[in-house]
Structures are given as C-alpha cells and as structure tokens.
GROMACS .gro file of C-alpha atoms in nm:
model
  187
    1PRO     CA    1   9.001  11.937  15.372
    2ALA     CA    2   9.337  11.755  15.435
    3ALA     CA    3   9.662  11.963  15.391
    4PRO     CA    4   9.859  11.915  15.042
    5PRO     CA    5  10.159  11.617  15.102
    6ALA     CA    6  10.457  11.752  15.211
    7PRO     CA    7  10.717  11.791  14.889
    8PRO     CA    8  11.012  11.545  14.888
    9ALA     CA    9  11.303  11.664  15.125
   10SER     CA   10  11.555  11.870  14.910
   11SER     CA   11  11.870  12.130  15.011
   12PRO     CA   12  12.050  12.383  14.873
   13THR     CA   13  12.263  12.176  14.646
   14GLY     CA   14  11.922  12.058  14.526
   15ASP     CA   15  11.959  11.691  14.648
   16PHE     CA   16  11.690  11.518  14.683
   17ASP     CA   17  11.515  11.185  14.872
   18ALA     CA   18  11.363  10.913  14.666
   19VAL     CA   19  11.199  10.602  14.828
   20LEU     CA   20  11.265  10.267  14.599
   21GLU     CA   21  11.084   9.994  14.670
   22ARG     CA   22  11.184   9.658  14.459
   23PRO     CA   23  10.887   9.484  14.287
   24SER     CA   24  10.932   9.169  14.513
   25ALA     CA   25  11.053   9.206  14.862
   26SER     CA   26  11.353   9.009  14.770
   27THR     CA   27  11.702   9.167  14.749
   28ARG     CA   28  11.793   9.005  14.457
   29THR     CA   29  11.543   9.170  14.225
   30PRO     CA   30  11.742   9.468  14.027
   31PHE     CA   31  11.639   9.840  14.128
   32GLY     CA   32  11.665   9.938  13.742
   33TRP     CA   33  12.014  10.122  13.726
   34GLY     CA   34  12.369  10.057  13.636
   35LEU     CA   35  12.582  10.223  13.886
   36ASP     CA   36  12.957  10.270  13.866
   37MET     CA   37  13.183  10.319  14.189
   38LEU     CA   38  13.447  10.559  14.034
   39CYS     CA   39  13.407  10.836  14.239
   40PRO     CA   40  13.527  10.718  14.571
   41ASP     CA   41  13.200  10.879  14.795
   42ALA     CA   42  12.914  10.846  14.599
   43LEU     CA   43  12.753  10.578  14.328
   44HIS     CA   44  12.735  10.739  13.977
   45ILE     CA   45  12.395  10.648  13.809
   46GLU     CA   46  12.527  10.530  13.427
   47SER     CA   47  12.219  10.375  13.288
   48LEU     CA   48  11.835  10.318  13.377
   49SER     CA   49  11.726  10.001  13.253
   50GLY     CA   50  11.395  10.112  13.178
   51ASP     CA   51  11.192   9.812  13.297
   52PRO     CA   52  10.846   9.909  13.404
   53THR     CA   53  10.867   9.679  13.688
   54ALA     CA   54  11.184   9.839  13.844
   55ALA     CA   55  11.211  10.001  14.130
   56VAL     CA   56  11.359  10.354  13.943
   57THR     CA   57  11.111  10.316  13.641
   58ARG     CA   58  10.798  10.311  13.905
   59TYR     CA   59  10.965  10.606  14.122
   60ASN     CA   60  11.026  10.807  13.802
   61ALA     CA   61  10.681  10.735  13.698
   62SER     CA   62  10.541  10.948  14.024
   63ALA     CA   63  10.800  11.174  14.083
   64PRO     CA   64  10.748  11.551  14.151
   65ALA     CA   65  10.855  11.772  13.872
   66GLY     CA   66  11.271  11.774  13.843
   67LYS     CA   67  11.269  11.479  14.099
   68ASP     CA   68  11.322  11.181  13.866
   69ILE     CA   69  11.610  11.020  13.865
   70ARG     CA   70  11.858  11.042  13.556
   71VAL     CA   71  12.149  10.859  13.410
   72GLY     CA   72  12.441  11.100  13.532
   73ASP     CA   73  12.283  11.161  13.878
   74TYR     CA   74  12.472  11.080  14.200
   75ILE     CA   75  12.368  10.874  14.472
   76ILE     CA   76  12.536  11.040  14.831
   77ARG     CA   77  12.331  10.881  15.105
   78VAL     CA   78  12.139  10.546  15.128
   79ASN     CA   79  11.900  10.534  15.419
   80GLY     CA   80  12.017  10.853  15.570
   81ALA     CA   81  12.376  10.738  15.554
   82ALA     CA   82  12.648  10.885  15.392
   83GLY     CA   83  12.960  10.672  15.273
   84SER     CA   84  13.250  10.525  15.083
   85ALA     CA   85  13.096  10.403  14.695
   86LYS     CA   86  13.149  10.073  14.818
   87SER     CA   87  12.957  10.122  15.183
   88LEU     CA   88  12.671  10.271  14.968
   89GLY     CA   89  12.645  10.012  14.706
   90GLU     CA   90  12.663   9.744  14.990
   91ALA     CA   91  12.369   9.907  15.166
   92LEU     CA   92  12.150   9.887  14.843
   93LEU     CA   93  12.191   9.543  14.807
   94LYS     CA   94  12.084   9.470  15.188
   95HIS     CA   95  11.738   9.600  15.159
   96SER     CA   96  11.449   9.564  14.915
   97THR     CA   97  11.319   9.909  14.996
   98ALA     CA   98  11.576  10.216  15.015
   99GLN     CA   99  11.568  10.606  15.087
  100VAL     CA  100  11.836  10.725  14.843
  101THR     CA  101  11.971  11.091  14.861
  102VAL     CA  102  12.051  11.193  14.500
  103GLN     CA  103  12.243  11.472  14.353
  104ARG     CA  104  12.200  11.650  14.057
  105PRO     CA  105  12.542  11.780  13.902
  106LYS     CA  106  12.582  12.081  13.733
  107THR     CA  107  12.728  12.085  13.412
  108TYR     CA  108  12.964  12.356  13.214
  109ALA     CA  109  13.182  12.367  12.906
  110VAL     CA  110  13.547  12.509  12.846
  111GLU     CA  111  13.722  12.531  12.536
  112ILE     CA  112  14.109  12.399  12.530
  113LYS     CA  113  14.350  12.486  12.289
  114LYS     CA  114  14.622  12.244  12.317
  115GLY     CA  115  14.791  12.170  12.006
  116ASP     CA  116  15.062  11.910  12.059
  117LYS     CA  117  15.071  11.962  12.411
  118ALA     CA  118  14.951  11.704  12.691
  119LEU     CA  119  14.643  11.782  12.877
  120GLY     CA  120  14.762  11.691  13.231
  121VAL     CA  121  14.491  11.448  13.342
  122ASP     CA  122  14.429  11.145  13.455
  123LEU     CA  123  14.132  10.991  13.360
  124ASN     CA  124  13.926  10.639  13.410
  125TYR     CA  125  13.550  10.479  13.272
  126THR     CA  126  13.349  10.188  13.266
  127THR     CA  127  13.282   9.984  12.935
  128GLN     CA  128  12.939  10.030  13.017
  129GLY     CA  129  12.941  10.458  13.138
  130LYS     CA  130  12.866  10.760  12.888
  131SER     CA  131  13.106  10.993  13.054
  132ILE     CA  132  13.488  11.021  13.160
  133TYR     CA  133  13.602  11.027  13.529
  134VAL     CA  134  13.847  11.289  13.617
  135VAL     CA  135  14.102  11.084  13.882
  136SER     CA  136  14.389  11.388  13.888
  137ILE     CA  137  14.518  11.690  13.720
  138ARG     CA  138  14.869  11.723  13.647
  139ASP     CA  139  15.107  11.993  13.486
  140GLY     CA  140  14.981  12.033  13.134
  141VAL     CA  141  14.688  12.256  12.939
  142ILE     CA  142  14.394  12.207  13.131
  143LYS     CA  143  14.614  12.295  13.464
  144GLU     CA  144  14.719  12.598  13.263
  145GLN     CA  145  14.423  12.696  13.084
  146VAL     CA  146  14.101  12.570  13.278
  147PRO     CA  147  14.161  12.540  13.621
  148GLU     CA  148  13.819  12.518  13.720
  149VAL     CA  149  13.847  12.153  13.588
  150GLY     CA  150  13.911  11.915  13.879
  151LYS     CA  151  13.948  11.592  14.010
  152GLY     CA  152  13.605  11.401  14.063
  153GLN     CA  153  13.426  11.559  13.801
  154ARG     CA  154  13.337  11.385  13.464
  155ILE     CA  155  13.356  11.468  13.114
  156VAL     CA  156  13.006  11.399  12.939
  157SER     CA  157  13.104  11.527  12.595
  158VAL     CA  158  13.378  11.639  12.355
  159ASN     CA  159  13.349  11.875  12.094
  160GLY     CA  160  12.978  11.818  12.145
  161LYS     CA  161  12.932  11.463  12.100
  162ALA     CA  162  12.835  11.242  12.412
  163SER     CA  163  12.990  10.909  12.281
  164SER     CA  164  13.152  10.609  12.395
  165PRO     CA  165  13.445  10.661  12.678
  166LYS     CA  166  13.692  10.526  12.417
  167GLU     CA  167  13.554  10.770  12.140
  168MET     CA  168  13.569  11.089  12.377
  169ILE     CA  169  13.930  10.973  12.451
  170GLU     CA  170  14.032  10.975  12.114
  171ALA     CA  171  13.878  11.316  12.021
  172LEU     CA  172  14.062  11.430  12.332
  173LYS     CA  173  14.389  11.399  12.113
  174THR     CA  174  14.266  11.706  11.856
  175PRO     CA  175  14.460  12.046  11.897
  176TRP     CA  176  14.136  12.192  12.004
  177VAL     CA  177  13.901  12.060  12.233
  178LYS     CA  178  13.541  12.170  12.392
  179LEU     CA  179  13.480  11.970  12.666
  180GLU     CA  180  13.123  11.949  12.858
  181LEU     CA  181  13.177  11.838  13.238
  182SER     CA  182  12.968  11.762  13.530
  183ALA     CA  183  13.090  11.879  13.883
  184ALA     CA  184  13.182  11.620  14.131
  185PRO     CA  185  12.929  11.560  14.393
  186VAL     CA  186  12.911  11.758  14.715
  187VAL     CA  187  12.872  11.500  15.017
   0.00000   0.00000   0.00000
C-alpha cells in the first residue's frame, strides 16, 4: 500500500503552509480575503469573502483540522519569503498560485481598573477590520497594571464584546475594562 500523504508543514509556533490557487490563472482574481498591513512584517487577515470559488474558501473546504485559514490569522511568508507587509502583499499580487505561511496568534485576557487615568497606548485600525492594532505603549495604566500588553498585539474585544474598532475604542473610556488581545506575530 502507498504511504499516507505527508501532513502540511508545521512549526513549534503553530505556523502552517497553505497553497492557494486562484480559480483562473489570472492575478486579477481575488484570493478571497481582506488583508490589513498595520503590522510592519506580516499581513493580518481581517475578513474572508465566503465566495465558494475563491482560493481561500476552496483551500478551507479540504484543509486538515486546525489548518484552515481564519479571520485574525497572520500571513508571515509568501512563497517561502518573509518581508515587510508591503512586500508580502506585492508577492501575492504577482502570482495566481501562492504558498502562504499562516500563523494563528494566541489570545489572552486582561482586566484594567483605570478610573479616570489614561491608558497610555497608541492605537490604529482599519475601517473594515474587527480588531485594534497596538502601535505603541506609553506611560499609563496599561504599562502599570498589565505590562504584558505590548506593541504589535491586537485588541479583539472590549468588555466581552467584539465589535467595530470605533465601538471598542469608545468602550475603552469606561473606568473598568476587560480586554481580549491576540499576540503579535512571531516572524
């Protein structure tokens, strides 16, 4: 009997490789995801189209358990090459078939009793996204109470509610805040 197929490449950080083939040989056909480039050295998957003909949807339909591509995952390499978010995006545009290395970040929760003090964090987001990117940490409640929160992480919910970035930023103004964050990618 033939040997079983080898499992997809994986790493200790949980990275896995996925080969995505656009339905036509054209580089104009979308892969079926929305990406943001807020992280300087990875692409963040902020949405999936659900189009049954899209490369991501077709890959996910036959992906091994836990190796499906999800909103919140990072693309850290394209065709084996790491680089800036911009260069990764450009590499995707050039090929109708691409091997992407996907990293699924771990999430964790913290509680902050801020009262009327400043959080001490610089944030950024895209209008289409469902998370808020931590650009930098300054003096403030986050640095004092939860020093594990750092640059490059993402706020994915505030007070148990995952909503639009604008709504989450509004919720950050309350005196007590529970944040769910996802870790920055390890590149």
